[in-house]
């Protein structure tokens, strides 16, 4: 039942990745749902309490789980860890540990030190998750996946700006229109670079990149009209969005 529990968690808490996983081949879902459920549990750990120490303890619990996987120990029982341990290897566990460590930024109200700090946050969160998923599914060039994941991560980050600001955070290093536009354009450039090298990602591994089907539209809107970011107006039109996912699932993640 652990796999089914993971799918249900993702359906309730991460509808974008749930839709992407359901558009992927059935065999890929056995890998994707445990990874996405893990990511959901880690991502929300800093937000379920106002006590920083408790949030840190929650994150450390997941780091301990990953250490158990990496070292070949018996993994503690949990509806997510049971399924995760069946699909994750030591290399993947070490990569995901970087994701959990970076989520400590979400516990506090600190601002990013500079653009390099923000980029490392995107790489350790969006990049690690997509990179591990792609590698577990099939052959994939790590740099191509990293470029694509960066674009997807920035798109998701920009969509989250209103909620982060409502929570008292200052997520943008440069919240001016030019600053937002530059960030979105840089992310679009990396998406384009990944699309140009798509032959280096196998079809089976490409299922891990399907959650990025909305990224190009989000980033384009942010680059053209930066004010949409703080206004929370980056979401795609429902009908066009559904068609875009169907096309990506049928013809490839780069569509």
Backbone as JSON, one array per atom type, in Angstrom:
{
  "sequence": "XXXXXXXXXXXXXXXXXXXXXXXXXXXXXXXXXXXXXXXXXXXXXXXXXXXXXXXXXXXXXXXXXXXXXXXXXXXXXXXXXXXXXXXXXXXXXXXXXXXXXXXXXXXXXXXXXXXXXXXXXXXXXXXXXXXXXXXXXXXXXXXXXXXXXXXXXXXXXXXXXXXXXXXXXXXXXXXXXXXXXXXXXXXXXXXXXXXXXXXXXXXXXXXXXXXXXXXXXXXXXXXXXXXXXXXXXXXXXXXXXXXXXXXXXXXXXXX",
  "N": [[0.82, -1.21, 0.0], [2.15, 1.13, 0.22], [3.05, 2.4, -2.13], [0.62, 3.24, -3.28], [-0.19, 4.98, -1.28], [1.73, 6.96, -1.54], [1.09, 7.98, -4.1], [-1.44, 9.03, -3.55], [-0.8, 11.02, -1.69], [0.7, 12.78, -3.32], [-1.22, 13.46, -5.2], [-2.98, 14.98, -3.64], [-1.31, 17.01, -2.62], [0.51, 17.98, -4.54], [-0.4, 18.81, -7.28], [0.53, 19.38, -9.9], [2.84, 17.79, -10.37], [1.57, 15.38, -9.94], [-0.22, 15.18, -12.12], [1.65, 15.12, -14.17], [3.0, 12.72, -13.6], [0.93, 10.89, -13.95], [0.62, 11.12, -16.63], [2.83, 9.88, -17.54], [4.48, 6.78, -18.53], [3.22, 3.7, -17.14], [5.12, 2.09, -15.8], [7.07, 3.99, -15.14], [5.8, 5.48, -13.21], [6.04, 4.02, -10.89], [8.49, 4.71, -9.94], [8.41, 7.51, -9.91], [6.25, 8.43, -8.23], [6.96, 7.71, -5.48], [9.3, 9.32, -5.23], [8.25, 11.9, -5.68], [6.44, 12.09, -3.59], [8.16, 11.98, -1.4], [9.58, 14.4, -1.9], [7.48, 16.22, -1.54], [6.87, 15.89, 1.19], [9.26, 16.78, 2.34], [9.42, 19.4, 1.33], [7.26, 20.69, 2.54], [7.83, 20.51, 5.2], [9.23, 22.7, 6.51], [7.15, 24.48, 6.8], [5.0, 23.64, 8.32], [5.11, 24.25, 10.93], [5.78, 26.91, 13.25], [7.95, 26.82, 14.79], [11.3, 26.88, 14.64], [13.17, 24.96, 15.47], [11.7, 22.58, 15.56], [11.02, 22.31, 12.88], [13.59, 22.0, 11.8], [14.21, 19.54, 12.96], [12.37, 17.89, 11.7], [13.32, 17.97, 9.06], [15.84, 16.86, 9.49], [15.12, 14.28, 10.15], [14.37, 13.21, 7.68], [16.82, 13.38, 6.4], [18.2, 11.48, 7.84], [16.81, 9.22, 7.03], [17.62, 9.09, 4.35], [20.34, 8.66, 4.72], [20.24, 6.1, 5.76], [19.37, 4.7, 3.52], [21.54, 5.21, 1.79], [23.65, 3.95, 3.08], [22.9, 1.35, 3.15], [21.44, 0.39, 5.29], [18.69, -0.87, 7.3], [15.72, 0.69, 6.5], [13.8, 3.04, 8.21], [10.32, 2.63, 9.04], [7.64, 3.98, 7.19], [4.96, 5.51, 5.41], [5.88, 6.7, 3.08], [8.65, 6.21, 3.03], [8.86, 3.45, 2.79], [8.15, 2.84, 0.12], [9.96, 4.5, -1.16], [12.47, 3.47, -0.5], [12.53, 1.23, -2.07], [13.03, 2.06, -4.63], [15.11, 3.87, -4.69], [18.61, 4.42, -4.95], [21.98, 4.32, -3.47], [23.48, 6.47, -4.63], [21.45, 8.18, -5.53], [20.26, 8.75, -3.07], [22.24, 10.25, -1.8], [22.29, 12.49, -3.44], [19.71, 13.51, -3.04], [19.92, 14.18, -0.4], [21.22, 16.61, -0.47], [19.18, 18.17, -1.41], [17.38, 18.14, 0.78], [18.98, 19.39, 2.72], [19.25, 21.95, 1.61], [16.68, 22.87, 1.89], [16.57, 23.96, 4.35], [16.75, 26.66, 4.14], [14.16, 27.49, 3.82], [13.14, 27.4, 6.33], [13.76, 29.67, 7.72], [13.79, 33.33, 7.71], [15.69, 34.44, 6.15], [17.3, 36.24, 3.5], [18.29, 35.47, 0.12], [21.77, 35.38, -0.46], [23.01, 36.22, -2.82], [22.82, 36.08, -6.43], [24.08, 33.69, -7.11], [23.63, 32.16, -4.86], [20.84, 31.84, -4.95], [20.71, 30.4, -7.36], [22.0, 28.05, -6.58], [20.18, 27.09, -4.78], [17.98, 26.5, -6.44], [19.2, 24.53, -8.01], [19.71, 22.54, -6.12], [17.22, 21.8, -5.28], [14.91, 21.69, -7.3], [16.64, 20.74, -9.32], [18.03, 18.49, -8.2], [15.93, 16.69, -7.61], [14.7, 16.2, -10.15], [16.93, 15.32, -11.53], [17.69, 12.94, -10.17], [15.37, 11.41, -10.56], [15.32, 11.17, -13.39], [17.73, 9.78, -13.88], [17.26, 7.35, -12.59], [15.27, 6.32, -14.16], [16.27, 5.98, -16.76], [18.89, 6.25, -19.34], [20.43, 9.42, -19.32], [21.72, 12.6, -20.01], [23.4, 14.37, -17.6], [23.91, 17.14, -17.51], [22.14, 18.22, -19.37], [19.68, 17.58, -18.22], [19.98, 19.05, -15.87], [19.99, 21.7, -16.84], [17.39, 21.88, -17.87], [15.91, 21.38, -15.56], [16.61, 23.59, -14.05], [15.33, 25.7, -15.41], [12.66, 24.9, -15.02], [12.58, 24.94, -12.24], [12.99, 27.68, -11.65], [10.69, 28.75, -12.83], [8.69, 27.6, -11.19], [9.45, 28.73, -8.78], [9.0, 31.47, -9.24], [6.26, 31.43, -9.5], [5.59, 30.95, -6.9], [6.11, 33.27, -5.53], [4.13, 35.26, -4.57], [2.92, 33.83, -2.39], [5.15, 33.33, -0.78], [5.91, 35.95, -0.09], [3.64, 36.73, 1.29], [4.0, 35.19, 3.49], [5.91, 36.53, 4.82], [8.45, 36.46, 3.78], [11.37, 37.39, 1.83], [11.89, 36.73, -1.1], [12.99, 37.42, -3.61], [15.99, 38.49, -5.04], [16.45, 40.69, -6.63], [13.83, 42.5, -7.05], [12.89, 44.24, -8.94], [11.34, 45.2, -12.07], [13.23, 44.79, -14.16], [15.03, 43.07, -12.91], [13.45, 40.77, -12.4], [12.77, 40.15, -15.02], [15.28, 39.54, -16.13], [15.99, 37.23, -14.68], [13.96, 35.46, -15.48], [14.48, 35.34, -18.25], [17.06, 34.22, -18.29], [16.47, 31.7, -17.3], [14.79, 30.77, -19.32], [16.65, 30.63, -21.38], [18.23, 28.48, -20.56], [16.35, 26.45, -20.63], [15.94, 26.36, -23.39], [18.5, 25.57, -24.22], [18.59, 23.0, -23.16], [16.52, 21.81, -24.6], [17.62, 21.85, -27.13], [19.5, 19.87, -26.9], [18.16, 17.54, -26.63], [18.31, 14.91, -27.54], [20.09, 13.65, -25.97], [18.8, 12.71, -23.81], [17.13, 9.9, -22.88], [14.08, 8.3, -24.01], [12.74, 6.95, -21.96], [13.84, 8.12, -19.64], [12.94, 10.66, -20.07], [10.39, 10.89, -19.01], [10.69, 11.85, -16.46], [10.99, 14.52, -16.82], [8.63, 15.6, -17.52], [7.1, 17.15, -15.62], [7.78, 19.75, -16.22], [6.18, 20.88, -18.13], [4.72, 23.24, -18.03], [6.52, 25.27, -17.74], [7.77, 26.89, -19.76], [5.73, 28.64, -20.68], [5.1, 30.01, -18.29], [7.56, 31.28, -17.68], [7.87, 32.86, -19.97], [5.71, 34.63, -19.76], [6.47, 35.91, -17.4], [8.83, 37.17, -18.22], [7.92, 38.9, -20.19], [5.96, 40.45, -18.92], [6.76, 41.46, -16.07], [5.37, 42.33, -13.78], [3.34, 40.55, -13.39], [4.31, 38.57, -11.75], [4.42, 39.31, -8.93], [1.77, 39.79, -8.71], [0.63, 37.36, -8.94], [-0.17, 36.2, -11.37], [0.63, 34.25, -13.22], [-0.29, 31.81, -13.95], [-1.27, 29.25, -16.28], [-3.81, 29.14, -18.9], [-6.53, 26.92, -18.39], [-7.53, 25.04, -20.43], [-5.69, 25.21, -22.58], [-3.46, 24.5, -21.16], [-3.93, 21.82, -20.49], [-3.87, 20.68, -23.03], [-1.24, 21.16, -23.7], [0.15, 19.55, -21.9], [-0.73, 17.03, -22.76], [0.4, 16.95, -25.3], [3.12, 17.04, -24.66], [3.38, 14.63, -23.28], [2.85, 12.85, -25.31], [4.59, 13.44, -27.48], [7.03, 14.25, -26.39], [9.09, 15.65, -23.75], [10.17, 18.11, -24.42], [8.44, 19.56, -25.91]],
  "CA": [[0.0, 0.0, 0.0], [2.99, 2.32, 0.3], [3.04, 3.1, -3.42], [-0.67, 3.9, -3.41], [-0.19, 6.09, -0.35], [2.54, 8.02, -2.15], [0.3, 8.57, -5.18], [-2.5, 9.83, -2.95], [-0.18, 12.22, -1.13], [1.05, 13.68, -4.41], [-2.47, 13.96, -5.78], [-3.53, 16.02, -2.76], [-0.41, 18.09, -2.28], [1.36, 18.46, -5.64], [-1.19, 18.42, -8.46], [1.29, 19.48, -11.16], [3.62, 16.56, -10.53], [0.65, 14.25, -10.05], [-0.68, 15.12, -13.5], [2.78, 14.7, -15.0], [3.25, 11.3, -13.36], [-0.16, 10.12, -14.56], [0.84, 11.16, -18.08], [4.02, 9.07, -17.82], [4.21, 5.33, -18.6], [2.9, 3.08, -15.84], [6.36, 1.66, -15.14], [7.76, 5.16, -14.6], [5.09, 5.96, -12.02], [6.53, 3.29, -9.71], [9.64, 5.48, -9.47], [8.1, 8.92, -9.74], [5.39, 8.76, -7.11], [7.7, 7.76, -4.22], [10.18, 10.49, -5.22], [7.46, 13.12, -5.55], [5.89, 12.11, -2.23], [9.29, 12.39, -0.56], [9.81, 15.82, -2.12], [6.38, 16.96, -0.94], [7.04, 15.85, 2.64], [10.39, 17.63, 2.69], [9.13, 20.8, 0.99], [6.31, 21.3, 3.46], [8.31, 20.39, 6.58], [9.51, 23.99, 7.16], [5.97, 25.34, 6.85], [3.93, 23.09, 9.15], [5.3, 24.74, 12.29], [6.51, 28.17, 13.37], [9.11, 26.56, 15.62], [12.42, 26.52, 13.76], [13.81, 23.73, 15.93], [10.87, 21.45, 15.14], [11.2, 22.2, 11.43], [14.91, 21.42, 11.59], [14.14, 18.13, 13.34], [11.65, 17.19, 10.62], [14.25, 17.82, 7.94], [16.89, 15.92, 9.87], [14.53, 12.94, 10.09], [14.48, 12.77, 6.29], [18.24, 13.16, 6.11], [18.53, 10.2, 8.44], [16.25, 8.2, 6.13], [18.5, 9.0, 3.18], [21.58, 8.04, 5.17], [19.96, 4.67, 5.88], [19.37, 4.17, 2.16], [22.89, 5.31, 1.23], [24.56, 3.02, 3.75], [22.38, -0.01, 3.08], [20.81, 0.0, 6.54], [17.24, -1.02, 7.27], [15.11, 2.02, 6.49], [12.67, 3.18, 9.14], [9.03, 2.46, 8.39], [6.82, 5.17, 6.96], [4.25, 5.24, 4.17], [6.69, 7.17, 1.96], [9.98, 5.59, 3.01], [8.76, 2.06, 2.33], [8.2, 2.83, -1.34], [11.17, 5.19, -1.59], [13.62, 2.57, -0.36], [12.49, 0.22, -3.13], [13.43, 2.62, -5.94], [16.24, 4.78, -4.56], [19.91, 3.81, -4.73], [22.84, 5.19, -2.66], [23.81, 7.71, -5.34], [20.27, 9.03, -5.48], [20.06, 9.19, -1.69], [23.19, 11.33, -1.52], [21.84, 13.69, -4.17], [18.52, 14.04, -2.39], [20.33, 14.78, 0.86], [21.5, 18.01, -0.76], [17.86, 18.82, -1.5], [16.86, 18.36, 2.14], [19.83, 20.38, 3.37], [18.94, 23.27, 1.08], [15.35, 23.28, 2.36], [16.71, 24.72, 5.6], [16.51, 28.08, 3.82], [12.73, 27.75, 3.96], [12.78, 27.46, 7.75], [14.05, 31.0, 8.26], [13.39, 34.48, 6.88], [16.88, 35.01, 5.53], [17.25, 36.47, 2.06], [19.41, 34.88, -0.6], [22.93, 36.25, -0.4], [23.24, 36.76, -4.16], [22.25, 35.24, -7.49], [24.69, 32.36, -7.03], [22.93, 31.45, -3.77], [19.55, 31.44, -5.5], [20.94, 29.34, -8.34], [22.32, 26.81, -5.87], [18.91, 26.64, -4.2], [17.23, 25.87, -7.53], [19.9, 23.31, -8.42], [19.62, 21.51, -5.08], [15.82, 21.4, -5.07], [14.38, 21.23, -8.57], [17.65, 19.99, -10.06], [18.31, 17.18, -7.6], [14.77, 15.81, -7.76], [14.55, 15.81, -11.54], [18.12, 14.57, -11.92], [17.6, 11.58, -9.63], [14.28, 10.71, -11.24], [15.72, 10.84, -14.76], [18.78, 8.76, -13.86], [16.67, 6.07, -12.19], [14.38, 5.84, -15.22], [16.98, 5.6, -17.98], [20.04, 7.07, -19.69], [20.15, 10.85, -19.48], [22.86, 13.47, -19.79], [23.14, 15.11, -16.37], [23.92, 18.58, -17.76], [20.9, 18.56, -20.06], [18.62, 17.53, -17.21], [20.19, 20.16, -14.94], [19.53, 22.92, -17.49], [15.93, 21.87, -17.94], [15.4, 21.48, -14.19], [16.79, 24.96, -13.61], [14.23, 26.47, -15.97], [11.43, 24.51, -14.34], [12.66, 25.41, -10.86], [12.76, 29.13, -11.61], [9.27, 28.97, -13.11], [7.94, 27.28, -9.98], [9.82, 29.72, -7.77], [8.3, 32.71, -9.55], [4.84, 31.22, -9.19], [5.42, 30.92, -5.45], [6.5, 34.55, -4.94], [3.09, 35.86, -3.72], [2.76, 33.08, -1.15], [6.34, 33.56, 0.04], [5.85, 37.3, 0.45], [2.58, 36.74, 2.29], [4.55, 34.53, 4.68], [6.92, 37.39, 5.41], [9.77, 36.22, 3.21], [11.84, 38.28, 0.77], [12.52, 35.71, -1.95], [13.66, 37.94, -4.8], [17.2, 39.3, -4.83], [16.15, 41.94, -7.34], [12.41, 42.44, -7.38], [12.51, 45.23, -9.94], [10.95, 44.57, -13.34], [14.41, 44.33, -14.89], [15.58, 41.92, -12.21], [12.57, 39.62, -12.68], [12.89, 39.83, -16.45], [16.58, 38.89, -16.36], [15.92, 35.89, -14.12], [13.11, 34.65, -16.36], [15.17, 35.13, -19.52], [18.15, 33.27, -18.08], [15.85, 30.38, -17.17], [14.34, 30.39, -20.66], [17.83, 30.26, -22.16], [18.64, 27.14, -20.18], [15.35, 25.55, -21.2], [16.24, 26.22, -24.82], [19.72, 24.78, -24.36], [18.23, 21.6, -22.91], [15.71, 21.32, -25.73], [18.52, 21.64, -28.25], [20.3, 18.67, -26.65], [17.18, 16.55, -26.15], [18.67, 13.54, -27.93], [20.93, 13.09, -24.92], [17.91, 12.2, -22.76], [16.35, 8.8, -23.45], [12.63, 8.42, -23.89], [12.31, 6.49, -20.63], [14.22, 9.14, -18.67], [12.19, 11.87, -20.34], [9.2, 10.95, -18.17], [11.02, 12.64, -15.27], [11.01, 15.93, -17.18], [7.27, 16.04, -17.85], [6.57, 18.22, -14.76], [8.14, 21.07, -16.72], [5.4, 21.25, -19.3], [4.19, 24.6, -17.89], [7.59, 26.22, -17.43], [8.03, 27.88, -20.82], [4.68, 29.65, -20.65], [5.26, 30.8, -17.08], [8.74, 32.14, -17.82], [7.61, 33.84, -21.03], [4.84, 35.67, -19.19], [7.24, 36.69, -16.43], [9.79, 38.0, -18.95], [7.2, 39.94, -20.93], [5.23, 41.32, -17.99], [7.25, 41.09, -14.74], [4.4, 42.63, -12.72], [2.5, 39.36, -13.17], [4.9, 37.71, -10.71], [3.92, 39.69, -7.61], [0.3, 39.76, -8.75], [0.18, 35.97, -8.99], [-0.9, 36.02, -12.62], [1.47, 33.47, -14.13], [-0.89, 30.5, -14.21], [-1.74, 29.07, -17.65], [-5.24, 28.88, -19.12], [-6.74, 25.48, -18.16], [-7.68, 24.21, -21.62], [-4.41, 25.2, -23.27], [-2.52, 23.78, -20.31], [-4.19, 20.39, -20.65], [-3.4, 20.29, -24.35], [0.22, 21.19, -23.69], [0.61, 18.34, -21.21], [-0.99, 15.89, -23.63], [1.39, 16.98, -26.37], [4.41, 16.67, -24.08], [3.36, 13.21, -22.96], [2.8, 12.09, -26.56], [5.71, 13.69, -28.39], [8.28, 14.46, -25.69], [9.1, 16.7, -22.75], [10.67, 19.39, -24.94], [7.41, 20.22, -26.72]],
  "C": [[0.85, 1.27, 0.0], [3.0, 3.1, -1.0], [1.75, 3.87, -3.6], [-0.76, 5.11, -2.48], [0.61, 7.26, -0.9], [1.75, 8.74, -3.25], [-0.8, 9.47, -4.62], [-1.96, 11.11, -2.34], [0.13, 13.24, -2.22], [-0.2, 14.26, -5.05], [-3.04, 15.11, -4.95], [-2.63, 17.24, -2.65], [0.42, 18.68, -3.4], [0.68, 18.1, -6.96], [-0.44, 18.49, -9.79], [2.1, 18.2, -11.38], [2.71, 15.32, -10.6], [0.17, 14.09, -11.49], [0.44, 14.64, -14.42], [3.05, 13.2, -14.83], [2.17, 10.44, -14.01], [-0.06, 10.12, -16.08], [2.03, 10.32, -18.5], [3.63, 7.6, -17.94], [4.01, 4.75, -17.21], [4.16, 2.67, -15.1], [7.09, 2.83, -14.5], [7.1, 5.66, -13.32], [5.59, 5.28, -10.76], [7.76, 3.97, -9.11], [9.24, 6.89, -9.09], [7.28, 9.22, -8.49], [6.11, 8.71, -5.76], [8.64, 8.97, -4.12], [9.39, 11.77, -5.01], [6.83, 13.22, -4.17], [6.97, 12.51, -1.22], [9.52, 13.89, -0.67], [8.73, 16.67, -1.46], [6.53, 17.02, 0.58], [8.16, 16.78, 3.08], [10.06, 19.1, 2.46], [8.18, 21.45, 1.99], [6.76, 21.23, 4.92], [8.61, 21.75, 7.22], [8.27, 24.84, 7.41], [4.87, 24.85, 7.79], [4.05, 23.53, 10.61], [6.03, 26.07, 12.25], [7.75, 28.02, 14.23], [10.26, 26.07, 14.75], [13.06, 25.2, 14.18], [13.03, 22.5, 15.49], [11.01, 21.22, 13.64], [12.54, 21.57, 11.1], [14.91, 19.93, 11.92], [13.42, 17.32, 12.27], [12.57, 16.96, 9.42], [15.35, 16.82, 8.26], [16.38, 14.48, 9.82], [14.64, 12.39, 8.67], [15.93, 12.58, 5.87], [18.7, 11.82, 6.69], [18.0, 9.04, 7.59], [17.18, 8.0, 4.94], [19.84, 8.38, 3.54], [21.4, 6.53, 5.3], [19.95, 4.01, 4.49], [20.8, 4.13, 1.61], [23.84, 4.28, 1.82], [24.06, 1.59, 3.75], [21.77, -0.51, 4.37], [19.31, -0.27, 6.31], [16.62, 0.36, 7.41], [13.89, 2.04, 7.39], [11.34, 3.17, 8.38], [8.24, 3.77, 8.33], [6.14, 4.94, 5.62], [5.02, 5.71, 2.93], [8.02, 6.42, 1.89], [9.94, 4.15, 2.53], [8.89, 1.98, 0.82], [9.49, 3.46, -1.84], [12.37, 4.26, -1.56], [13.67, 1.51, -1.45], [13.02, 0.74, -4.46], [14.72, 3.43, -5.87], [17.53, 4.01, -4.29], [20.8, 4.76, -3.92], [23.19, 6.51, -3.34], [22.65, 8.69, -5.29], [20.02, 9.57, -4.09], [21.0, 10.33, -1.35], [22.79, 12.62, -2.23], [20.64, 14.33, -3.49], [18.82, 14.63, -1.02], [20.66, 16.26, 0.67], [20.2, 18.81, -0.87], [17.34, 19.14, -0.11], [17.67, 19.44, 2.86], [19.49, 21.79, 2.89], [17.58, 23.78, 1.55], [15.41, 23.98, 3.71], [16.5, 26.21, 5.35], [15.05, 28.44, 4.05], [12.31, 27.88, 5.42], [12.85, 28.89, 8.26], [13.63, 32.1, 7.27], [14.58, 35.15, 6.21], [16.66, 35.22, 4.03], [18.41, 35.72, 1.4], [20.56, 35.89, -0.63], [23.17, 36.95, -1.74], [22.62, 35.79, -5.17], [22.81, 33.83, -7.44], [24.01, 31.53, -5.95], [21.56, 30.98, -4.25], [19.71, 30.3, -6.49], [21.25, 28.0, -7.66], [21.08, 26.23, -5.21], [18.08, 25.92, -5.26], [17.88, 24.55, -7.93], [19.72, 22.2, -7.4], [18.2, 21.04, -4.85], [15.25, 20.84, -6.37], [15.37, 20.34, -9.3], [17.9, 18.61, -9.51], [17.15, 16.22, -7.81], [14.64, 15.3, -9.18], [15.75, 14.97, -12.0], [18.08, 13.14, -11.42], [16.52, 10.79, -10.35], [14.68, 10.28, -12.64], [16.74, 9.71, -14.77], [18.22, 7.39, -13.5], [15.8, 5.47, -13.3], [15.12, 5.37, -16.46], [18.15, 6.5, -18.26], [19.66, 8.53, -19.92], [21.41, 11.65, -19.18], [22.54, 14.4, -18.61], [23.09, 16.62, -16.61], [22.64, 19.03, -18.46], [19.75, 18.58, -19.06], [18.75, 18.71, -16.25], [19.72, 21.48, -15.54], [18.0, 22.99, -17.5], [15.34, 22.06, -16.54], [15.55, 22.9, -13.65], [15.64, 25.83, -14.13], [12.92, 26.17, -15.27], [11.42, 25.03, -12.91], [12.43, 26.9, -10.73], [11.3, 29.45, -11.88], [8.43, 28.71, -11.87], [8.21, 28.28, -8.86], [9.07, 31.03, -8.0], [6.81, 32.59, -9.26], [4.58, 31.29, -7.69], [5.68, 32.27, -4.78], [5.38, 35.17, -4.09], [2.92, 35.16, -2.38], [3.95, 33.29, -0.22], [6.32, 34.95, 0.67], [4.76, 37.42, 1.5], [3.05, 36.11, 3.6], [5.67, 35.33, 5.33], [8.32, 37.19, 4.89], [10.09, 37.28, 2.15], [12.6, 37.42, -0.23], [13.34, 36.25, -3.11], [14.87, 38.79, -4.43], [17.0, 40.68, -5.43], [14.7, 41.86, -7.81], [11.95, 43.49, -8.35], [12.07, 44.52, -11.22], [12.14, 44.04, -14.13], [15.02, 43.09, -14.24], [14.77, 40.66, -12.46], [12.72, 39.18, -14.12], [14.21, 39.09, -16.73], [16.57, 37.45, -15.84], [15.12, 34.97, -15.02], [13.81, 34.35, -17.69], [16.33, 34.15, -19.39], [17.6, 31.84, -17.98], [15.35, 29.88, -18.52], [15.53, 29.94, -21.52], [18.3, 28.86, -21.82], [17.63, 26.09, -20.62], [15.65, 25.29, -22.67], [17.49, 25.38, -25.06], [19.43, 23.29, -24.15], [17.44, 21.03, -24.07], [16.6, 21.03, -26.94], [19.37, 20.39, -28.12], [19.4, 17.5, -26.23], [17.53, 15.11, -26.5], [19.56, 12.87, -26.88], [20.11, 12.58, -23.72], [17.03, 11.13, -23.38], [14.86, 9.0, -23.22], [12.16, 8.01, -22.5], [12.65, 7.52, -19.56], [13.41, 10.42, -18.85], [10.92, 12.0, -19.52], [9.44, 11.79, -16.92], [10.97, 14.13, -15.55], [9.62, 16.47, -17.51], [6.72, 17.11, -16.91], [6.93, 19.63, -15.22], [7.29, 21.56, -17.87], [4.84, 22.68, -19.22], [5.28, 25.67, -17.87], [7.78, 27.29, -18.5], [6.98, 28.99, -20.8], [4.81, 30.57, -19.45], [6.42, 31.78, -17.22], [8.54, 33.2, -18.89], [6.74, 34.97, -20.51], [5.61, 36.54, -18.2], [8.23, 37.62, -17.13], [9.1, 39.16, -19.66], [6.52, 40.95, -20.02], [5.63, 40.96, -16.56], [6.26, 41.36, -13.61], [3.49, 41.45, -12.43], [3.02, 38.52, -12.01], [4.32, 38.05, -9.35], [2.41, 39.67, -7.56], [-0.25, 38.34, -8.8], [-0.59, 35.63, -10.25], [-0.07, 35.27, -13.66], [0.83, 32.16, -14.55], [-1.42, 30.4, -15.64], [-3.25, 28.88, -17.72], [-5.48, 27.38, -19.07], [-6.78, 24.62, -19.42], [-6.35, 24.09, -22.37], [-3.38, 24.41, -22.48], [-2.69, 22.28, -20.45], [-3.69, 19.89, -21.99], [-1.87, 20.24, -24.39], [0.78, 19.96, -22.98], [0.41, 17.11, -22.09], [0.04, 15.82, -24.75], [2.76, 16.56, -25.85], [4.48, 15.18, -23.79], [3.42, 12.35, -24.22], [4.08, 12.22, -27.36], [7.04, 13.94, -27.69], [8.25, 15.67, -24.78], [9.49, 18.07, -23.27], [9.6, 20.15, -25.72], [6.81, 21.42, -25.98]]
}
